[in-house]
């Protein structure tokens, strides 16, 4: 089954404790992205990647890091999480950019205390 | 800056009534346009997309959207609402060939029996 898999689905942690949210897709997609969803703000793009070793900032990259060492994986790293990063996070992948629709994972709910 | 606006954060309709969810984009250059639906505790699923060509786009579950360049709009409609349509709906736009996707704030649709 074609899917984007995120782990963990839920995480409660404390300020400053480094964490990684993993994302993996099995569709051989070139493009991958991370979003955060906050009430009243919709989804905002954090980082995106158009190929292995090619990443770029989205609209809200501060406080986040990403890497794309393999085509299928695109982890999101919070090196020193803060409470304002409490949010619902989605990973997505697509065959290409522009008019290609994105396929979303089921989300990761992060709570930073 | 290019943006997407959804009028009405909450829309409530009766079962069997017309569903109309509004989306406008702010650019003289038409983007690629998408509507996604999010059911509780799930990721986003593509409903339909507009790229070029026919301005009336049909999607899944009986939804359709009409692209109106003169009004910079891409409103989503369904002739007869079902209880199963209750969800959050997001309009999104892409102005580039890359992976940049801009979302609206979302509209929560409630369907009353």
Tab-separated table of C-alpha atoms in Angstrom:
chain	number	residue	atom	x	y	z
A	1	UNK	CA	0.000	0.000	0.000
A	2	UNK	CA	1.280	3.442	-0.987
A	3	UNK	CA	1.806	5.471	2.130
A	4	UNK	CA	3.717	8.091	4.071
A	5	UNK	CA	4.604	6.865	7.558
A	6	UNK	CA	5.430	9.168	10.446
A	7	UNK	CA	6.723	8.214	13.869
A	8	UNK	CA	5.909	8.801	16.607
A	9	UNK	CA	2.224	9.681	16.287
A	10	UNK	CA	2.190	11.354	19.694
A	11	UNK	CA	4.979	12.745	21.851
A	12	UNK	CA	5.060	14.733	25.055
A	13	UNK	CA	8.489	16.043	25.983
A	14	UNK	CA	10.218	18.906	27.752
A	15	UNK	CA	11.883	22.082	26.616
A	16	UNK	CA	15.406	21.610	25.304
A	17	UNK	CA	15.360	17.849	24.860
A	18	UNK	CA	16.338	17.034	21.284
A	19	UNK	CA	13.839	15.009	19.328
A	20	UNK	CA	13.461	13.566	15.843
A	21	UNK	CA	10.258	12.796	13.977
A	22	UNK	CA	10.810	10.269	11.245
A	23	UNK	CA	9.062	10.213	7.885
A	24	UNK	CA	9.251	7.510	5.265
A	25	UNK	CA	7.470	7.071	1.931
A	26	UNK	CA	7.259	3.977	-0.248
A	27	UNK	CA	6.169	5.614	-3.511
A	28	UNK	CA	9.625	6.523	-4.849
A	29	UNK	CA	8.631	10.203	-4.746
A	30	UNK	CA	11.222	12.874	-5.448
A	31	UNK	CA	9.653	15.632	-3.363
A	32	UNK	CA	9.037	15.619	0.375
A	33	UNK	CA	7.859	18.323	2.788
A	34	UNK	CA	7.158	19.020	6.437
A	35	UNK	CA	4.235	21.119	7.644
A	36	UNK	CA	2.885	22.224	10.960
A	37	UNK	CA	-0.830	22.696	11.540
A	38	UNK	CA	-2.100	25.184	14.091
A	39	UNK	CA	-5.735	26.206	14.720
A	40	UNK	CA	-6.790	29.105	12.550
A	41	UNK	CA	-3.548	29.107	10.599
A	42	UNK	CA	-3.990	26.112	8.346
A	43	UNK	CA	-0.839	24.248	7.373
A	44	UNK	CA	2.450	26.073	7.064
A	45	UNK	CA	5.435	24.598	5.290
A	46	UNK	CA	8.563	24.165	7.413
A	47	UNK	CA	11.061	22.625	4.996
A	48	UNK	CA	10.925	20.821	1.707
A	49	UNK	CA	13.216	18.662	-0.366
A	50	UNK	CA	13.229	18.164	-4.112
A	51	UNK	CA	15.817	15.397	-4.149
A	52	UNK	CA	18.400	13.589	-2.066
A	53	UNK	CA	20.724	16.106	-0.394
A	54	UNK	CA	18.585	19.018	-1.679
A	55	UNK	CA	16.535	20.832	0.954
A	56	UNK	CA	15.165	24.343	1.292
A	57	UNK	CA	13.331	26.466	3.811
A	58	UNK	CA	9.596	26.874	3.763
A	59	UNK	CA	7.622	29.564	5.530
A	60	UNK	CA	8.442	28.697	9.160
A	61	UNK	CA	11.871	26.998	9.329
A	62	UNK	CA	13.161	28.569	12.564
A	63	UNK	CA	13.972	25.990	15.221
A	64	UNK	CA	13.875	23.016	12.858
A	65	UNK	CA	16.385	20.992	10.864
A	66	UNK	CA	15.930	18.382	8.181
A	67	UNK	CA	18.100	16.014	6.194
A	68	UNK	CA	17.534	13.948	3.071
A	69	UNK	CA	20.206	11.306	2.855
A	70	UNK	CA	17.954	8.717	1.230
A	71	UNK	CA	15.101	9.214	-1.188
A	72	UNK	CA	12.504	7.535	1.021
A	73	UNK	CA	13.316	9.242	4.340
A	74	UNK	CA	12.986	12.852	5.458
A	75	UNK	CA	13.360	13.259	9.249
A	76	UNK	CA	12.447	16.450	11.089
A	77	UNK	CA	14.798	17.403	13.908
A	78	UNK	CA	14.063	19.755	16.793
A	79	UNK	CA	17.445	20.271	18.432
A	80	UNK	CA	16.182	22.396	21.331
A	81	UNK	CA	12.374	22.240	21.361
A	82	UNK	CA	10.400	25.079	22.885
A	83	UNK	CA	6.710	25.312	23.877
A	84	UNK	CA	5.864	27.360	20.772
A	85	UNK	CA	6.698	24.277	18.718
A	86	UNK	CA	3.781	22.422	20.245
A	87	UNK	CA	1.750	21.562	17.181
A	88	UNK	CA	0.475	18.895	14.813
A	89	UNK	CA	3.108	17.998	12.223
A	90	UNK	CA	2.605	16.424	8.825
A	91	UNK	CA	5.045	14.932	6.395
A	92	UNK	CA	4.089	14.787	2.723
A	93	UNK	CA	5.566	13.491	-0.505
A	94	UNK	CA	4.845	14.017	-4.184
A	95	UNK	CA	6.015	12.735	-7.527
A	96	UNK	CA	7.039	16.224	-8.538
A	97	UNK	CA	6.343	19.858	-7.808
A	98	UNK	CA	3.826	22.354	-9.102
A	99	UNK	CA	0.684	20.530	-10.171
A	100	UNK	CA	1.523	17.238	-8.506
A	101	UNK	CA	-0.658	16.527	-5.451
A	102	UNK	CA	1.004	15.785	-2.160
A	103	UNK	CA	0.404	12.596	-0.179
A	104	UNK	CA	0.244	13.135	3.562
A	105	UNK	CA	1.124	11.042	6.563
A	106	UNK	CA	-1.305	10.711	9.475
A	107	UNK	CA	0.439	13.354	11.536
A	108	UNK	CA	2.528	13.630	14.700
A	109	UNK	CA	1.151	15.532	17.658
A	110	UNK	CA	3.984	17.109	19.641
A	111	UNK	CA	3.560	18.690	23.060
A	112	UNK	CA	6.572	20.578	24.423
A	113	UNK	CA	6.250	21.382	28.113
B	1	UNK	CA	3.077	37.928	-0.682
B	2	UNK	CA	1.014	35.281	-2.377
B	3	UNK	CA	-1.656	33.881	-0.121
B	4	UNK	CA	-4.787	31.757	0.043
B	5	UNK	CA	-7.863	32.822	1.968
B	6	UNK	CA	-10.817	30.673	2.944
B	7	UNK	CA	-13.886	32.650	3.942
B	8	UNK	CA	-15.612	31.094	6.919
B	9	UNK	CA	-13.713	28.995	9.419
B	10	UNK	CA	-16.909	27.097	10.197
B	11	UNK	CA	-19.741	26.191	7.849
B	12	UNK	CA	-22.833	24.330	8.943
B	13	UNK	CA	-25.369	22.772	6.557
B	14	UNK	CA	-28.252	20.352	6.777
B	15	UNK	CA	-28.002	16.897	5.289
B	16	UNK	CA	-29.079	17.103	1.647
B	17	UNK	CA	-28.333	20.811	1.347
B	18	UNK	CA	-25.828	22.469	-0.948
B	19	UNK	CA	-22.264	22.726	0.318
B	20	UNK	CA	-20.296	25.830	-0.682
B	21	UNK	CA	-16.787	26.415	0.686
B	22	UNK	CA	-15.014	29.534	-0.493
B	23	UNK	CA	-11.378	29.959	-1.496
B	24	UNK	CA	-9.598	32.969	-2.960
B	25	UNK	CA	-5.967	33.435	-3.876
B	26	UNK	CA	-4.050	36.689	-3.992
B	27	UNK	CA	-2.072	36.873	-7.192
B	28	UNK	CA	-2.567	38.035	-10.758
B	29	UNK	CA	-0.750	34.893	-11.840
B	30	UNK	CA	-3.034	31.859	-11.547
B	31	UNK	CA	-1.513	29.108	-9.439
B	32	UNK	CA	-2.084	25.397	-9.428
B	33	UNK	CA	-5.001	24.915	-7.015
B	34	UNK	CA	-6.002	22.052	-4.765
B	35	UNK	CA	-8.687	21.126	-2.292
B	36	UNK	CA	-7.820	18.679	0.472
B	37	UNK	CA	-10.041	17.120	3.144
B	38	UNK	CA	-8.964	16.142	6.647
B	39	UNK	CA	-11.004	13.698	8.707
B	40	UNK	CA	-10.408	13.551	12.472
B	41	UNK	CA	-7.034	12.087	13.451
B	42	UNK	CA	-6.019	11.625	9.853
B	43	UNK	CA	-3.787	13.283	7.316
B	44	UNK	CA	-5.009	15.278	4.352
B	45	UNK	CA	-6.522	13.601	1.308
B	46	UNK	CA	-6.734	15.168	-2.114
B	47	UNK	CA	-10.280	16.014	-3.219
B	48	UNK	CA	-9.463	17.638	-6.539
B	49	UNK	CA	-6.975	19.845	-8.316
B	50	UNK	CA	-6.934	22.506	-11.014
B	51	UNK	CA	-3.938	22.819	-13.280
B	52	UNK	CA	-4.923	24.157	-16.706
B	53	UNK	CA	-7.771	23.627	-19.139
B	54	UNK	CA	-11.353	23.081	-18.043
B	55	UNK	CA	-12.329	25.477	-15.283
B	56	UNK	CA	-14.867	23.132	-13.680
B	57	UNK	CA	-13.032	20.352	-11.934
B	58	UNK	CA	-14.696	17.234	-10.601
B	59	UNK	CA	-13.269	15.423	-7.639
B	60	UNK	CA	-14.017	12.503	-5.394
B	61	UNK	CA	-17.147	12.018	-3.266
B	62	UNK	CA	-19.290	14.223	-5.516
B	63	UNK	CA	-17.332	17.428	-4.933
B	64	UNK	CA	-16.428	19.876	-7.654
B	65	UNK	CA	-14.757	23.253	-7.864
B	66	UNK	CA	-14.817	26.055	-10.379
B	67	UNK	CA	-11.763	28.136	-11.195
B	68	UNK	CA	-12.651	31.779	-11.917
B	69	UNK	CA	-9.626	33.780	-12.939
B	70	UNK	CA	-11.472	37.098	-12.937
B	71	UNK	CA	-12.476	36.566	-9.323
B	72	UNK	CA	-9.233	34.785	-8.275
B	73	UNK	CA	-11.453	32.128	-6.749
B	74	UNK	CA	-11.676	28.361	-6.548
B	75	UNK	CA	-14.821	27.598	-4.557
B	76	UNK	CA	-15.722	24.023	-3.630
B	77	UNK	CA	-19.286	22.767	-3.975
B	78	UNK	CA	-21.342	19.651	-3.510
B	79	UNK	CA	-25.047	19.574	-4.463
B	80	UNK	CA	-26.207	17.439	-1.541
B	81	UNK	CA	-24.353	17.097	1.747
B	82	UNK	CA	-23.969	13.755	3.502
B	83	UNK	CA	-23.198	13.214	7.150
B	84	UNK	CA	-19.919	11.622	6.087
B	85	UNK	CA	-18.801	14.956	4.550
B	86	UNK	CA	-18.234	16.438	8.008
B	87	UNK	CA	-14.520	17.247	8.093
B	88	UNK	CA	-12.060	20.095	7.720
B	89	UNK	CA	-11.394	21.312	4.204
B	90	UNK	CA	-8.266	23.081	3.018
B	91	UNK	CA	-7.652	25.040	-0.146
B	92	UNK	CA	-4.024	25.158	-1.287
B	93	UNK	CA	-2.066	26.809	-4.092
B	94	UNK	CA	1.288	26.359	-5.738
B	95	UNK	CA	2.876	29.128	-7.781
B	96	UNK	CA	6.095	27.340	-8.565
B	97	UNK	CA	7.288	24.154	-10.192
B	98	UNK	CA	8.920	23.233	-6.911
B	99	UNK	CA	7.384	21.908	-3.756
B	100	UNK	CA	6.131	25.177	-2.257
B	101	UNK	CA	2.477	24.835	-1.285
B	102	UNK	CA	0.481	27.570	0.433
B	103	UNK	CA	-2.611	26.576	2.416
B	104	UNK	CA	-5.653	28.498	3.455
B	105	UNK	CA	-6.762	28.577	7.073
B	106	UNK	CA	-9.205	25.712	6.676
B	107	UNK	CA	-12.998	25.438	6.920
B	108	UNK	CA	-14.654	23.061	9.349
B	109	UNK	CA	-17.810	21.635	7.756
B	110	UNK	CA	-20.582	20.406	10.029
B	111	UNK	CA	-23.501	18.464	8.562
B	112	UNK	CA	-26.674	18.435	10.646
B	113	UNK	CA	-29.243	15.629	10.396
